[in-house]
Coordinates of C-alpha atoms and ligand atoms in Angstrom, one line a residue:
X1399 CA 21.0 19.6 -12.6
X1400 CA 22.6 16.2 -13.5
X1401 CA 25.3 15.2 -11.0
X1402 CA 24.0 17.3 -8.1
X1403 CA 22.9 15.4 -5.0
X1404 CA 19.2 15.0 -4.8
X1405 CA 16.8 14.5 -1.9
X1406 CA 14.4 11.6 -2.4
X1407 CA 11.4 11.3 -0.1
X1408 CA 9.9 7.9 0.3
X1409 CA 6.4 8.3 1.7
X1410 CA 4.6 5.1 2.5
X1411 CA 1.6 5.0 4.7
X1412 CA 2.0 1.2 4.3
X1413 CA 5.8 0.8 4.6
X1414 CA 8.1 -1.4 2.4
X1415 CA 9.7 -4.3 4.1
X1416 CA 13.1 -3.8 5.8
X1417 CA 15.0 -5.5 3.0
X1418 CA 13.3 -3.3 0.4
X1419 CA 14.1 -0.2 2.3
X1420 CA 17.8 -1.3 2.7
X1421 CA 18.0 -2.0 -1.0
X1422 CA 16.4 1.3 -2.0
X1423 CA 18.7 3.3 0.3
X1424 CA 21.8 1.6 -1.1
X1425 CA 20.8 2.4 -4.8
X1426 CA 20.2 6.0 -3.9
X1427 CA 23.3 6.3 -1.8
X1428 CA 25.6 4.8 -4.5
X1429 CA 24.2 7.4 -6.9
X1430 CA 25.3 10.2 -4.6
X1431 CA 21.7 11.1 -3.5
X1432 CA 20.0 10.9 -0.2
X1433 CA 16.7 9.4 1.1
X1434 CA 14.3 10.5 3.7
X1435 CA 11.6 8.0 4.9
X1436 CA 8.1 9.0 6.0
X1437 CA 6.4 5.8 7.1
X1438 CA 3.0 5.0 8.6
X1439 CA 2.0 8.7 8.5
X1440 CA -1.5 9.5 9.3
X1441 CA -2.2 12.9 7.8
X1442 CA -1.7 14.7 4.5
X1443 CA 0.0 17.5 6.5
X1444 CA 2.8 15.2 7.4
X1445 CA 3.3 14.3 3.7
X1446 CA 3.2 18.0 2.7
X1447 CA 5.8 18.9 5.4
X1448 CA 8.0 16.0 4.3
X1449 CA 8.1 17.0 0.6
X1450 CA 9.0 20.7 1.3
X1451 CA 12.5 20.3 0.0
X1452 CA 12.2 17.0 -2.0
X1453 CA 13.6 16.7 -5.5
X1454 CA 11.9 13.3 -6.0
X1455 CA 9.1 11.4 -4.3
X1456 CA 8.4 7.6 -4.1
X1457 CA 5.0 6.5 -2.9
X1458 CA 2.8 3.4 -3.0
X1459 CA -1.0 4.0 -2.8
X1460 CA -0.3 7.3 -1.0
X1461 CA -2.3 10.2 -2.4
X1462 CA -0.2 12.7 -4.2
X1463 CA -2.8 15.5 -4.6
X1464 CA -2.4 19.0 -6.1
X1465 CA -1.9 20.2 -2.6
X1466 CA 1.0 17.9 -2.0
X1467 CA 2.5 19.0 -5.3
X1468 CA 2.1 22.6 -4.3
X1469 CA 3.9 21.9 -1.1
X1470 CA 6.9 20.6 -3.0
X1471 CA 8.4 23.5 -5.0
X1472 CA 11.6 21.5 -5.9
X1473 CA 9.9 18.3 -7.0
X1474 CA 10.9 17.0 -10.4
X1475 CA 9.8 13.4 -10.4
X1476 CA 7.3 11.2 -8.6
X1477 CA 7.4 7.4 -8.8
X1478 CA 4.4 5.3 -7.8
X1479 CA 6.1 2.0 -6.7
X1480 CA 3.4 -0.2 -8.2
X1481 CA 1.0 -0.4 -11.1
X1482 CA -2.1 1.7 -10.6
X1483 CA -1.4 5.5 -10.5
X1484 CA -4.9 6.7 -9.8
X1485 CA -3.5 8.1 -6.5
X1486 CA -1.4 10.7 -8.4
X1487 CA -2.8 14.0 -9.6
X1488 CA -1.3 13.8 -13.0
X1489 CA -2.7 17.1 -14.2
X1490 CA -1.0 18.9 -11.3
X1491 CA 2.2 17.1 -12.0
X1492 CA 2.1 18.0 -15.7
X1493 CA 1.3 21.6 -15.0
X1494 CA 4.4 21.9 -12.9
X1495 CA 6.5 19.9 -15.4
X1496 CA 7.0 17.0 -12.9
X1497 CA 7.5 13.6 -14.4
X1498 CA 5.2 10.9 -13.0
X1499 CA 6.1 7.2 -13.4
X1500 CA 4.9 3.8 -12.2
X1501 CA 6.8 0.5 -12.0
X1502 CA 4.6 -1.7 -14.2
X1503 CA 4.7 -5.5 -13.6
X1504 CA 7.0 -5.3 -10.6
X1505 CA 4.3 -6.5 -8.1
X1506 CA 2.1 -8.3 -10.6
X1507 CA 2.9 -11.9 -9.4
X1508 CA 2.0 -11.0 -5.8
X1509 CA -1.4 -9.7 -6.8
X1510 CA -2.0 -12.6 -9.2
X1511 CA -1.2 -15.1 -6.4
X1512 CA -3.7 -13.4 -4.1
X1513 CA -6.4 -13.4 -6.8
X1514 CA -6.0 -17.2 -7.1
X1515 CA -5.9 -17.6 -3.3
X1516 CA -9.2 -15.6 -3.1
X1517 CA -10.8 -17.8 -5.7
X1518 CA -9.9 -21.0 -3.8
X1519 CA -10.8 -19.4 -0.4
X1520 CA -14.4 -18.8 -1.7
X1521 CA -14.6 -22.2 -3.4
X1522 CA -13.7 -23.9 -0.1
X1523 CA -16.3 -21.9 1.9
X1524 CA -13.7 -19.6 3.4
X1525 CA -12.0 -22.5 5.0
X1526 CA -14.9 -23.2 7.2
X1527 CA -17.0 -26.4 7.5
X1528 CA -19.1 -27.8 4.7
X1529 CA -18.5 -29.2 1.2
X1530 CA -16.7 -26.9 -1.0
X1531 CA -15.9 -27.2 -4.7
X1532 CA -12.8 -27.3 -6.9
X1533 CA -11.8 -24.7 -9.4
X1534 CA -10.4 -27.3 -11.8
X1535 CA -12.7 -27.6 -14.8
X1536 CA -14.4 -24.2 -14.0
X1537 CA -14.5 -21.2 -16.3
X1538 CA -12.3 -18.3 -15.3
X1539 CA -12.8 -14.9 -16.9
X1540 CA -10.1 -12.2 -16.8
X1541 CA -11.3 -8.7 -17.2
X1542 CA -8.3 -6.6 -18.5
X1543 CA -5.3 -8.6 -19.7
X1544 CA -2.3 -6.6 -18.4
X1545 CA 0.6 -7.9 -16.3
X1546 CA -1.6 -9.2 -13.4
X1547 CA -4.3 -10.6 -15.7
X1548 CA -1.8 -12.6 -17.8
X1549 CA -0.3 -14.2 -14.7
X1550 CA -3.7 -15.1 -13.3
X1551 CA -4.6 -16.6 -16.6
X1552 CA -1.5 -18.9 -16.6
X1553 CA -2.2 -19.9 -13.0
X1554 CA -5.8 -20.6 -13.9
X1555 CA -4.7 -22.8 -16.8
X1556 CA -2.3 -24.7 -14.5
X1557 CA -5.2 -25.4 -12.1
X1558 CA -7.2 -26.9 -15.0
X1559 CA -9.5 -24.0 -15.6
X1560 CA -10.9 -22.9 -18.9
X1561 CA -9.7 -19.3 -19.2
X1562 CA -11.1 -16.4 -21.3
X1563 CA -10.1 -12.8 -21.2
X1564 CA -11.4 -9.5 -22.5
X1565 CA -9.2 -6.4 -23.0
X1566 CA -10.2 -3.7 -25.6
X1567 CA -6.6 -2.4 -25.6
X1568 CA -5.0 -5.7 -26.7
X1569 CA -5.9 -6.3 -30.3
X1570 CA -3.1 -8.8 -31.0
X1571 CA -4.7 -12.2 -30.5
X1572 CA -1.2 -13.8 -30.3
X1573 CA -1.0 -12.5 -26.7
X1574 CA -4.0 -14.6 -25.8
X1575 CA -3.1 -17.6 -28.0
X1576 CA 0.3 -17.8 -26.3
X1577 CA -1.3 -18.4 -22.9
X1578 CA -4.0 -20.8 -24.2
X1579 CA -6.6 -18.2 -23.4
X1580 CA -9.8 -17.5 -25.4
X1581 CA -10.2 -13.9 -26.4
X1582 CA -13.7 -12.5 -25.8
X1583 CA -14.8 -9.3 -27.4
X1584 CA -17.1 -7.9 -24.8
X1585 CA -17.4 -7.8 -21.0
X1586 CA -21.0 -8.9 -21.4
X1587 CA -19.9 -12.1 -23.1
X1588 CA -17.1 -12.6 -20.6
X1589 CA -19.3 -12.3 -17.4
X1590 CA -22.1 -14.4 -18.9
X1591 CA -19.6 -17.3 -19.3
X1592 CA -17.4 -17.1 -16.2
X1593 CA -17.8 -19.1 -13.0
X1594 CA -15.0 -17.0 -11.6
X1595 CA -14.3 -13.5 -12.8
X1596 CA -11.0 -11.8 -11.9
X1597 CA -11.0 -8.1 -12.2
X1598 CA -7.8 -6.3 -13.3
X1599 CA -9.1 -2.9 -14.5
X1600 CA -7.3 0.3 -13.6
X1601 CA -9.5 3.0 -12.0
X1602 CA -10.0 5.6 -14.8
X1603 CA -12.8 8.0 -15.8
X1604 CA -14.0 5.2 -18.1
X1605 CA -13.9 2.3 -15.7
X1606 CA -15.2 3.9 -12.5
X1607 CA -18.5 2.3 -11.5
X1608 CA -18.5 0.2 -14.7
X1609 CA -18.9 -3.2 -13.0
X1610 CA -22.4 -3.3 -11.7
X1611 CA -25.8 -4.9 -11.7
X1612 CA -26.1 -6.0 -15.4
X1613 CA -22.7 -7.7 -15.6
X1614 CA -22.8 -9.4 -12.2
X1615 CA -26.4 -10.6 -12.5
X1616 CA -25.6 -12.1 -15.9
X1617 CA -23.0 -14.5 -14.4
X1618 CA -23.7 -18.3 -14.2
X1619 CA -25.2 -20.0 -11.1
X1620 CA -22.8 -19.9 -8.1
X1621 CA -20.4 -17.4 -9.7
X1622 CA -17.8 -15.5 -7.8
X1623 CA -16.4 -12.0 -8.6
X1624 CA -12.8 -11.5 -7.4
X1625 CA -11.5 -7.9 -7.2
X1626 CA -7.8 -7.3 -6.7
X1627 CA -7.9 -4.2 -8.8
X1628 CA -9.7 -1.1 -7.4
X1629 CA -12.9 -0.6 -5.4
X1630 CA -13.7 2.4 -7.6
X1631 CA -14.5 0.2 -10.7
X1632 CA -17.4 -1.3 -8.8
X1633 CA -20.9 0.2 -8.7
X1634 CA -21.6 -0.9 -5.2
X1635 CA -25.4 -0.3 -5.3
X1636 CA -25.6 -2.4 -8.5
X1637 CA -23.5 -5.1 -6.9
X1638 CA -25.7 -5.2 -3.8
X1639 CA -28.9 -5.4 -6.0
X1640 CA -27.5 -8.3 -7.9
X1641 CA -26.5 -10.2 -4.8
X1642 CA -29.9 -9.6 -3.3
X1643 CA -31.7 -11.0 -6.3
X1644 CA -29.2 -13.8 -6.7
X1645 CA -28.5 -15.6 -3.4
X1646 CA -25.9 -17.7 -5.2
X1647 CA -23.5 -14.9 -6.2
X1648 CA -20.3 -14.2 -4.2
X1649 CA -18.0 -11.2 -4.1
X1650 CA -14.5 -11.2 -2.6
X1651 CA -12.3 -8.1 -2.7
X1652 CA -8.8 -6.9 -1.6
X1653 CA -10.1 -3.3 -1.5
X1654 CA -12.9 -2.9 1.0
X1655 CA -15.9 -1.2 -0.6
X1656 CA -17.3 2.0 1.0
X1657 CA -20.3 0.0 2.0
X1658 CA -18.4 -3.0 3.4
X1659 CA -20.2 -3.1 6.7
X1660 CA -23.6 -3.2 5.0
X1661 CA -22.5 -5.8 2.5
X1662 CA -21.0 -8.0 5.3
X1663 CA -24.2 -7.8 7.3
X1664 CA -26.5 -8.4 4.4
X1665 CA -24.6 -11.1 2.5
X1666 CA -22.7 -12.9 5.3
X1667 CA -20.3 -15.4 4.0
X1668 CA -21.0 -14.5 0.3
X1669 CA -19.0 -11.4 0.8
X1670 CA -15.4 -11.0 2.0
X1671 CA -13.0 -8.0 2.0
X1672 CA -9.4 -8.0 3.3
X1673 CA -9.0 -5.5 6.2
X1674 CA -6.2 -3.7 4.3
X1675 CA -5.2 -4.0 0.6
X1676 CA -2.6 -6.8 0.6
X1677 CA -2.2 -7.8 -3.0
X1678 CA 1.3 -6.4 -3.2
X1679 CA 2.2 -7.1 0.4
X1680 CA 5.0 -9.7 -0.2
X1681 CA 8.7 -9.4 0.5
X1682 CA 9.3 -10.0 -3.2
X1683 CA 6.9 -7.4 -4.5
X1684 CA 8.2 -4.8 -2.0
X1685 CA 11.7 -5.5 -3.2
X1686 CA 10.8 -5.6 -6.9
X1687 CA 8.7 -2.4 -6.9
X1688 CA 10.8 -0.5 -4.4
X1689 CA 14.1 -1.1 -6.0
X1690 CA 12.7 -0.4 -9.5
X1691 CA 11.4 3.0 -8.2
X1692 CA 14.8 3.9 -6.7
X1693 CA 16.6 2.9 -10.0
X1694 CA 14.1 4.8 -12.1
X1695 CA 14.7 8.0 -10.1
X1696 CA 18.5 7.5 -10.2
X1697 CA 18.3 7.1 -14.1
X1698 CA 16.1 10.1 -14.4
X1699 CA 18.5 12.3 -12.5
X1700 CA 21.5 10.8 -14.4
X1701 CA 20.3 11.3 -18.0
X1702 CA 16.6 12.2 -18.0
X1703 CA 15.4 8.6 -18.7
X1704 CA 11.6 8.4 -18.1
X1705 CA 10.7 5.0 -19.7
X1706 CA 7.6 4.5 -17.5
X1707 CA 6.4 8.1 -17.5
X1708 CA 2.6 8.1 -17.3
X1709 CA 1.9 11.8 -17.8
X1710 CA 3.3 12.3 -21.3
Ligands
3PG2700 C1 -0.7 -1.5 -7.4 O1 -1.4 -0.7 -8.1 O2 0.5 -1.6 -7.7 C2 -1.3 -2.3 -6.3 O3 -2.6 -1.9 -6.0 C3 -0.4 -2.2 -5.0 O4 -0.7 -1.1 -4.2 P1 0.1 -0.9 -2.8 O5 1.5 -0.5 -3.2 O6 -0.6 0.2 -2.1 O7 0.1 -2.2 -2.0

């Protein structure tokens, strides 16, 4: 019903910054709708209760399951304020005719900066004592060349790194040439020739568990795998096997593996995981992604615009 006031629930277990919240509220208010905030909640039941009369829902990595959808009889649109939408049950949305969207690229720079920081953190022995190394002159491989991967590539080049990338979905070599990046046709070739490998794969049926022993063990001496994407793309048993056989390999991740305590104990300083996913945790990324989500919902209710729909 275009023109009617809509209720938009913003459910963020990991809340947006104050400025992002204020900006989102203003966009929604000016369009004649209202916002309800559910922040730092600790159970799915709280989310289900919050969406009972919601027309729209904005989330971050919050899980929007079939149960949550079933608890929201009025829901027409869900926006994942961020890139990866593996937390949304798209089939359940589609079945109900609910439009699901993401906000691609909006938090990409924040994640890219963290990937670079993680690389340097490991190169400098996690800022502890001892002689570290420089990333300048080293080979950086980018696995999946989307918004984040492309920015990491540019930063890598600015640091004097030799950058290669692999992405089966980008066939236009101009995208790589533009950034001075060598296009590599297979992950096997990429991993074999990268001192640093930055992962930017989404978690999908095809990518889950796809990075494991064979790829990791094929990396050059002293190589580091950097994961700011998703833990699900890693085969944790294969990773542990490779790190056991190769005492020179390192793994740093922004998404703690299920086996993080075991990996930390076994591999010591060769393994590092952030306590909580922080790639998109910047004021700027919160504002970019949060405001984009609010605008996308306002446009959707105004005229049905669904540019970033992911469940077509
Ligand atoms: C994304 O997919 O956009 C990132 O993983 C950020 O996730 P977050 O919003 O939970 O920080």
